[in-house]
Amino acid sequence: MQKKGFKFMWLMVTAMIVCFLTAGAISGKETKDDMCIPMGDIELKAPDSVESIRPSVRFPHSSHFDYSCKQCHHTWDGSEQVQGCMTSGCHDLDQAPKKVKGAKSDDDIQYYKNAYHAQCIGCHKNIKAKNKEIELSVSVMKPKLMKTGPTGCIQCHEE
Ligand code: HEC
Ligand code: HEC
Ligand code: HEC
């Protein structure tokens, strides 16, 4: 927790935080470190170096726990601390990279905004598309529509 403490200044967890020992601590290795899982809402903000255009985004972390942790924390090994998305070497570009001819400007996933948009909007849109298929299907035994999250700008970047 200690080495991660500063991170929570901008994470601004508004609800409970649940902590447990990581595998390292359980097996008595040197990494005696708790991992704390923010429950409830996490505020997702642009890095300090960015003058943001849009308001920050409320992310209800625990509404997403039907998914595997690794669905989002895709580099997590299951025993070490979960790293933030903008950790150095990950989605740590704070500006859109220069456009390469032929490539779409939202291709570069190292740019934090593209990473968030691809993951958050991508999944919500996928579910919407599947629901649309269900709605349009003529079958008698239609499965129930799935819950999904926002895909519109101001639904996420709320004032
Ligand atoms: C739908 C995506 C998603 C799922 C599923 C998810 N998380 Fe997260 N989690 C996030 C995001 C986004 C953050 C904020 C990361 C940041 O600030 O860079 C976060 C933050 C965290 C943090 C704090 C990281 C830090 O920087 O200190 C921990 C710990 C964590 N998650 C653990 C978990 C665990 C354990 C699970 C599975 C039960 C899980 N998460 C499932 C998206 C997810
Ligand atoms: C793998 C799929 C997936 C990913 C990735 C994902 N979501 Fe969701 N999201 C969902 C589903 C499913 C729901 C509906 C959950 C429910 O209502 O029980 C949801 C609901 C939400 C809601 C509304 C629910 C509430 O409790 O208010 C918000 C806001 C949201 N997501 C934001 C985000 C953000 C921001 C990210 C990226 C950091 C993200 N989501 C990533 C699947 C996903
Ligand atoms: C599912 C949630 C979600 C939706 C929908 C969404 N965004 Fe974002 N957006 C984020 C997250 C998370 C970030 C990273 C945190 C931040 O910078 O606020 C972000 C970052 C940004 C940024 C960079 C930071 C800034 O404010 O300058 C811009 C610009 C932006 N989004 C614009 C948009 C626009 C325009 C739309 C609609 C086409 C949109 N977003 C839709 C979640 C979303």
Short mmCIF file of C-alpha atoms and ligand atoms in Angstrom, two decimals:
data_model
loop_
_atom_site.label_atom_id
_atom_site.label_comp_id
_atom_site.label_asym_id
_atom_site.label_seq_id
_atom_site.Cartn_x
_atom_site.Cartn_y
_atom_site.Cartn_z
CA MET A 1 0.00 0.00 0.00
CA GLN A 2 2.75 2.46 0.96
CA LYS A 3 4.42 2.71 -2.42
CA LYS A 4 1.06 3.11 -4.11
CA GLY A 5 -0.30 5.64 -1.65
CA PHE A 6 0.35 8.72 -3.72
CA LYS A 7 -1.57 7.26 -6.61
CA PHE A 8 -4.77 7.43 -4.61
CA MET A 9 -4.55 11.20 -4.46
CA TRP A 10 -5.78 11.35 -8.01
CA LEU A 11 -7.65 8.10 -7.95
CA MET A 12 -9.91 9.70 -5.38
CA VAL A 13 -11.71 6.60 -4.31
CA THR A 14 -15.07 7.66 -3.00
CA ALA A 15 -16.10 4.41 -1.41
CA MET A 16 -14.68 1.53 0.55
CA ILE A 17 -11.31 -0.03 -0.22
CA VAL A 18 -10.85 -3.73 0.37
CA CYS A 19 -7.39 -5.04 1.14
CA PHE A 20 -5.89 -8.48 1.20
CA LEU A 21 -2.45 -10.01 1.19
CA THR A 22 -0.85 -10.77 -2.13
CA ALA A 23 0.62 -14.20 -2.80
CA GLY A 24 4.07 -12.85 -1.94
CA ALA A 25 3.04 -12.04 1.58
CA ILE A 26 1.13 -15.26 2.10
CA SER A 27 4.10 -17.37 1.08
CA GLY A 28 6.28 -15.28 3.40
CA LYS A 29 8.45 -13.79 0.68
CA GLU A 30 9.98 -10.35 1.07
CA THR A 31 7.21 -8.56 -0.75
CA LYS A 32 5.07 -8.08 2.31
CA ASP A 33 2.57 -5.93 0.59
CA ASP A 34 -1.16 -5.61 0.76
CA MET A 35 -3.18 -5.15 -2.35
CA CYS A 36 -6.11 -2.85 -1.90
CA ILE A 37 -8.96 -3.03 -4.34
CA PRO A 38 -10.94 0.18 -4.74
CA MET A 39 -14.64 -0.61 -4.48
CA GLY A 40 -17.34 1.73 -5.71
CA ASP A 41 -16.37 4.70 -7.87
CA ILE A 42 -12.89 5.59 -9.12
CA GLU A 43 -12.42 9.00 -10.68
CA LEU A 44 -10.48 8.67 -13.94
CA LYS A 45 -8.61 11.86 -14.81
CA ALA A 46 -6.19 13.00 -17.45
CA PRO A 47 -2.56 13.08 -16.30
CA ASP A 48 -1.41 16.39 -14.78
CA SER A 49 0.56 17.24 -17.93
CA VAL A 50 -2.67 17.41 -19.94
CA GLU A 51 -4.97 20.37 -20.00
CA SER A 52 -8.17 18.40 -20.22
CA ILE A 53 -11.09 19.50 -22.36
CA ARG A 54 -13.64 17.18 -20.77
CA PRO A 55 -14.61 16.62 -17.16
CA SER A 56 -13.16 13.56 -15.46
CA VAL A 57 -14.92 10.20 -15.68
CA ARG A 58 -16.70 8.31 -12.90
CA PHE A 59 -15.82 4.65 -13.13
CA PRO A 60 -17.89 2.27 -10.97
CA HIS A 61 -15.14 -0.33 -10.49
CA SER A 62 -17.16 -2.93 -8.63
CA SER A 63 -20.06 -2.81 -11.13
CA HIS A 64 -17.53 -4.52 -13.40
CA PHE A 65 -16.55 -7.40 -11.16
CA ASP A 66 -18.62 -9.92 -13.13
CA TYR A 67 -15.64 -9.82 -15.46
CA SER A 68 -12.28 -11.34 -14.80
CA CYS A 69 -9.84 -8.80 -13.36
CA LYS A 70 -7.52 -9.60 -16.25
CA GLN A 71 -10.12 -8.51 -18.77
CA CYS A 72 -8.98 -4.98 -17.96
CA HIS A 73 -5.77 -5.49 -15.97
CA HIS A 74 -4.47 -7.48 -18.89
CA THR A 75 -0.83 -7.56 -17.83
CA TRP A 76 -1.55 -8.54 -14.23
CA ASP A 77 0.08 -11.81 -13.22
CA GLY A 78 -2.43 -12.47 -10.46
CA SER A 79 0.03 -12.12 -7.58
CA GLU A 80 1.86 -8.79 -7.79
CA GLN A 81 0.22 -5.42 -7.28
CA VAL A 82 -2.17 -4.34 -10.01
CA GLN A 83 -0.55 -1.46 -11.91
CA GLY A 84 -2.42 1.63 -13.05
CA CYS A 85 -3.21 1.99 -16.75
CA MET A 86 -0.80 4.90 -17.25
CA THR A 87 2.15 3.17 -15.61
CA SER A 88 5.41 3.93 -17.38
CA GLY A 89 5.82 1.66 -20.38
CA CYS A 90 2.08 1.05 -20.62
CA HIS A 91 -0.49 3.63 -21.76
CA ASP A 92 1.85 6.42 -20.75
CA LEU A 93 1.69 8.71 -23.80
CA ASP A 94 -0.05 11.91 -22.70
CA GLN A 95 -0.52 13.31 -26.22
CA ALA A 96 -1.84 11.93 -29.45
CA PRO A 97 1.15 10.82 -31.48
CA LYS A 98 1.75 12.45 -34.86
CA LYS A 99 -0.46 11.01 -37.55
CA VAL A 100 1.12 8.40 -39.74
CA LYS A 101 -0.23 8.34 -43.28
CA GLY A 102 -2.85 5.67 -43.64
CA ALA A 103 -3.13 4.95 -39.92
CA LYS A 104 -6.14 6.08 -37.96
CA SER A 105 -5.35 8.59 -35.24
CA ASP A 106 -6.92 6.34 -32.62
CA ASP A 107 -4.64 3.42 -33.50
CA ASP A 108 -1.93 4.24 -31.01
CA ILE A 109 -2.94 2.46 -27.87
CA GLN A 110 0.02 3.81 -25.90
CA TYR A 111 -1.83 7.14 -25.83
CA TYR A 112 -3.85 6.89 -22.61
CA LYS A 113 -7.00 8.38 -24.12
CA ASN A 114 -7.10 5.83 -26.93
CA ALA A 115 -6.55 3.03 -24.44
CA TYR A 116 -9.44 4.14 -22.21
CA HIS A 117 -11.75 4.82 -25.12
CA ALA A 118 -10.95 1.51 -26.80
CA GLN A 119 -11.50 -0.49 -23.65
CA CYS A 120 -14.44 1.32 -22.05
CA ILE A 121 -16.41 2.33 -25.13
CA GLY A 122 -15.36 -0.80 -27.03
CA CYS A 123 -16.91 -3.15 -24.51
CA HIS A 124 -20.09 -1.12 -23.96
CA LYS A 125 -20.59 -0.88 -27.74
CA ASN A 126 -20.06 -4.61 -28.21
CA ILE A 127 -22.80 -5.37 -25.75
CA LYS A 128 -25.11 -2.84 -27.42
CA ALA A 129 -24.46 -4.49 -30.78
CA LYS A 130 -25.29 -7.91 -29.34
CA ASN A 131 -28.48 -6.52 -27.81
CA LYS A 132 -29.42 -5.08 -31.18
CA GLU A 133 -29.02 -8.53 -32.73
CA ILE A 134 -31.26 -10.00 -30.06
CA GLU A 135 -33.88 -7.29 -30.63
CA LEU A 136 -33.86 -7.86 -34.37
CA SER A 137 -33.90 -11.63 -34.18
CA VAL A 138 -37.18 -13.34 -35.02
CA SER A 139 -36.67 -16.25 -32.66
CA VAL A 140 -39.45 -16.93 -30.16
CA MET A 141 -37.15 -17.71 -27.26
CA LYS A 142 -35.24 -14.44 -27.20
CA PRO A 143 -32.53 -14.21 -24.54
CA LYS A 144 -32.80 -11.25 -22.18
CA LEU A 145 -31.00 -8.05 -23.16
CA MET A 146 -27.70 -7.56 -21.37
CA LYS A 147 -26.91 -4.58 -19.18
CA THR A 148 -24.27 -2.27 -20.55
CA GLY A 149 -22.53 1.02 -19.84
CA PRO A 150 -22.48 4.46 -21.49
CA THR A 151 -21.19 5.12 -25.01
CA GLY A 152 -22.03 8.82 -25.35
CA CYS A 153 -19.46 11.53 -24.56
CA ILE A 154 -21.38 13.39 -21.89
CA GLN A 155 -22.65 10.21 -20.27
CA CYS A 156 -19.05 9.45 -19.25
CA HIS A 157 -17.63 12.98 -19.11
CA GLU A 158 -20.44 14.24 -16.90
CA GLU A 159 -20.38 17.77 -15.60
C1 HEC B 1 -13.81 -3.14 -16.57
C2 HEC B 1 -12.41 -2.98 -16.26
C3 HEC B 1 -11.90 -3.45 -14.91
C4 HEC B 1 -12.11 -4.64 -14.28
C5 HEC B 1 -12.93 -5.84 -14.74
C6 HEC B 1 -11.35 -4.58 -13.03
N1 HEC B 1 -10.70 -3.38 -12.94
FE1 HEC B 1 -9.46 -2.81 -11.46
N2 HEC B 1 -9.30 -0.95 -12.30
C7 HEC B 1 -9.79 -0.60 -13.53
C8 HEC B 1 -9.40 0.77 -13.84
C9 HEC B 1 -9.72 1.54 -15.10
C10 HEC B 1 -8.65 1.22 -12.71
C11 HEC B 1 -7.98 2.60 -12.53
C12 HEC B 1 -6.57 2.39 -13.02
C13 HEC B 1 -5.76 3.64 -13.03
O1 HEC B 1 -6.06 4.54 -12.25
O2 HEC B 1 -4.79 3.72 -13.80
C14 HEC B 1 -8.59 0.10 -11.77
C15 HEC B 1 -7.90 0.14 -10.57
C16 HEC B 1 -7.62 -0.98 -9.80
C17 HEC B 1 -6.70 -1.01 -8.69
C18 HEC B 1 -5.88 0.18 -8.17
C19 HEC B 1 -4.64 0.23 -9.03
C20 HEC B 1 -3.69 1.34 -8.65
O3 HEC B 1 -3.27 2.08 -9.53
O4 HEC B 1 -3.36 1.46 -7.47
C21 HEC B 1 -6.69 -2.29 -8.21
C22 HEC B 1 -5.86 -2.84 -7.07
C23 HEC B 1 -7.61 -3.07 -9.01
N3 HEC B 1 -8.15 -2.23 -9.99
C24 HEC B 1 -7.89 -4.40 -8.84
C25 HEC B 1 -8.85 -5.11 -9.56
C26 HEC B 1 -9.23 -6.48 -9.27
C27 HEC B 1 -8.62 -7.34 -8.17
C28 HEC B 1 -10.18 -6.82 -10.18
C29 HEC B 1 -10.97 -8.11 -10.29
C30 HEC B 1 -11.81 -8.41 -9.16
C31 HEC B 1 -10.40 -5.65 -11.04
N4 HEC B 1 -9.59 -4.64 -10.62
C32 HEC B 1 -11.28 -5.61 -12.11
C33 HEC B 1 -10.54 -1.40 -14.37
C34 HEC B 1 -11.00 -2.66 -14.07
C1 HEC B 2 -15.47 -5.88 -20.64
C2 HEC B 2 -16.60 -4.97 -20.70
C3 HEC B 2 -16.53 -3.62 -20.03
C4 HEC B 2 -15.47 -2.77 -19.93
C5 HEC B 2 -14.05 -2.97 -20.42
C6 HEC B 2 -15.95 -1.57 -19.28
N1 HEC B 2 -17.29 -1.69 -18.99
FE1 HEC B 2 -18.45 -0.29 -18.08
N2 HEC B 2 -19.98 -1.58 -18.03
C7 HEC B 2 -19.98 -2.86 -18.54
C8 HEC B 2 -21.25 -3.52 -18.22
C9 HEC B 2 -21.66 -4.95 -18.57
C10 HEC B 2 -22.00 -2.58 -17.48
C11 HEC B 2 -23.38 -2.77 -16.85
C12 HEC B 2 -23.15 -3.19 -15.42
C13 HEC B 2 -24.41 -3.17 -14.58
O1 HEC B 2 -25.21 -2.25 -14.74
O2 HEC B 2 -24.53 -4.08 -13.75
C14 HEC B 2 -21.18 -1.37 -17.40
C15 HEC B 2 -21.59 -0.21 -16.77
C16 HEC B 2 -20.87 0.97 -16.70
C17 HEC B 2 -21.36 2.21 -16.14
C18 HEC B 2 -22.77 2.47 -15.55
C19 HEC B 2 -23.04 1.57 -14.38
C20 HEC B 2 -23.10 2.24 -13.04
O3 HEC B 2 -23.00 1.50 -12.03
O4 HEC B 2 -23.26 3.46 -12.95
C21 HEC B 2 -20.36 3.13 -16.27
C22 HEC B 2 -20.38 4.58 -15.84
C23 HEC B 2 -19.23 2.45 -16.89
N3 HEC B 2 -19.59 1.14 -17.15
C24 HEC B 2 -18.03 3.05 -17.18
C25 HEC B 2 -16.93 2.36 -17.70
C26 HEC B 2 -15.62 2.94 -17.89
C27 HEC B 2 -15.25 4.39 -17.60
C28 HEC B 2 -14.82 1.95 -18.37
C29 HEC B 2 -13.33 2.00 -18.72
C30 HEC B 2 -12.43 2.33 -17.63
C31 HEC B 2 -15.63 0.75 -18.51
N4 HEC B 2 -16.90 1.04 -18.09
C32 HEC B 2 -15.17 -0.46 -19.01
C33 HEC B 2 -18.97 -3.45 -19.27
C34 HEC B 2 -17.68 -2.94 -19.42
C1 HEC B 3 -17.22 4.88 -21.51
C2 HEC B 3 -16.75 6.17 -21.08
C3 HEC B 3 -16.29 7.20 -22.09
C4 HEC B 3 -16.99 7.67 -23.19
C5 HEC B 3 -18.33 7.20 -23.71
C6 HEC B 3 -16.18 8.73 -23.75
N1 HEC B 3 -15.03 8.88 -23.02
FE1 HEC B 3 -13.58 10.26 -23.35
N2 HEC B 3 -12.44 9.45 -21.86
C7 HEC B 3 -12.85 8.44 -21.04
C8 HEC B 3 -11.80 8.16 -20.08
C9 HEC B 3 -11.85 7.11 -18.98
C10 HEC B 3 -10.74 9.05 -20.36
C11 HEC B 3 -9.40 9.17 -19.61
C12 HEC B 3 -9.59 10.01 -18.36
C13 HEC B 3 -9.71 11.47 -18.69
O1 HEC B 3 -8.82 12.00 -19.37
O2 HEC B 3 -10.72 12.11 -18.27
C14 HEC B 3 -11.19 9.85 -21.49
C15 HEC B 3 -10.44 10.89 -22.08
C16 HEC B 3 -10.91 11.76 -23.03
C17 HEC B 3 -10.19 12.92 -23.52
C18 HEC B 3 -8.79 13.35 -23.11
C19 HEC B 3 -8.84 14.19 -21.86
C20 HEC B 3 -9.40 15.56 -22.09
O3 HEC B 3 -10.41 15.88 -21.41
O4 HEC B 3 -8.86 16.33 -22.89
C21 HEC B 3 -11.00 13.54 -24.44
C22 HEC B 3 -10.72 14.80 -25.23
C23 HEC B 3 -12.23 12.75 -24.52
N3 HEC B 3 -12.13 11.68 -23.66
C24 HEC B 3 -13.29 13.05 -25.35
C25 HEC B 3 -14.39 12.21 -25.53
C26 HEC B 3 -15.41 12.43 -26.57
C27 HEC B 3 -15.42 13.57 -27.57
C28 HEC B 3 -16.30 11.40 -26.44
C29 HEC B 3 -17.53 11.09 -27.31
C30 HEC B 3 -17.23 10.85 -28.71
C31 HEC B 3 -15.87 10.56 -25.33
N4 HEC B 3 -14.70 11.10 -24.82
C32 HEC B 3 -16.53 9.46 -24.87
C33 HEC B 3 -14.07 7.78 -21.06
C34 HEC B 3 -15.06 7.96 -22.00
#
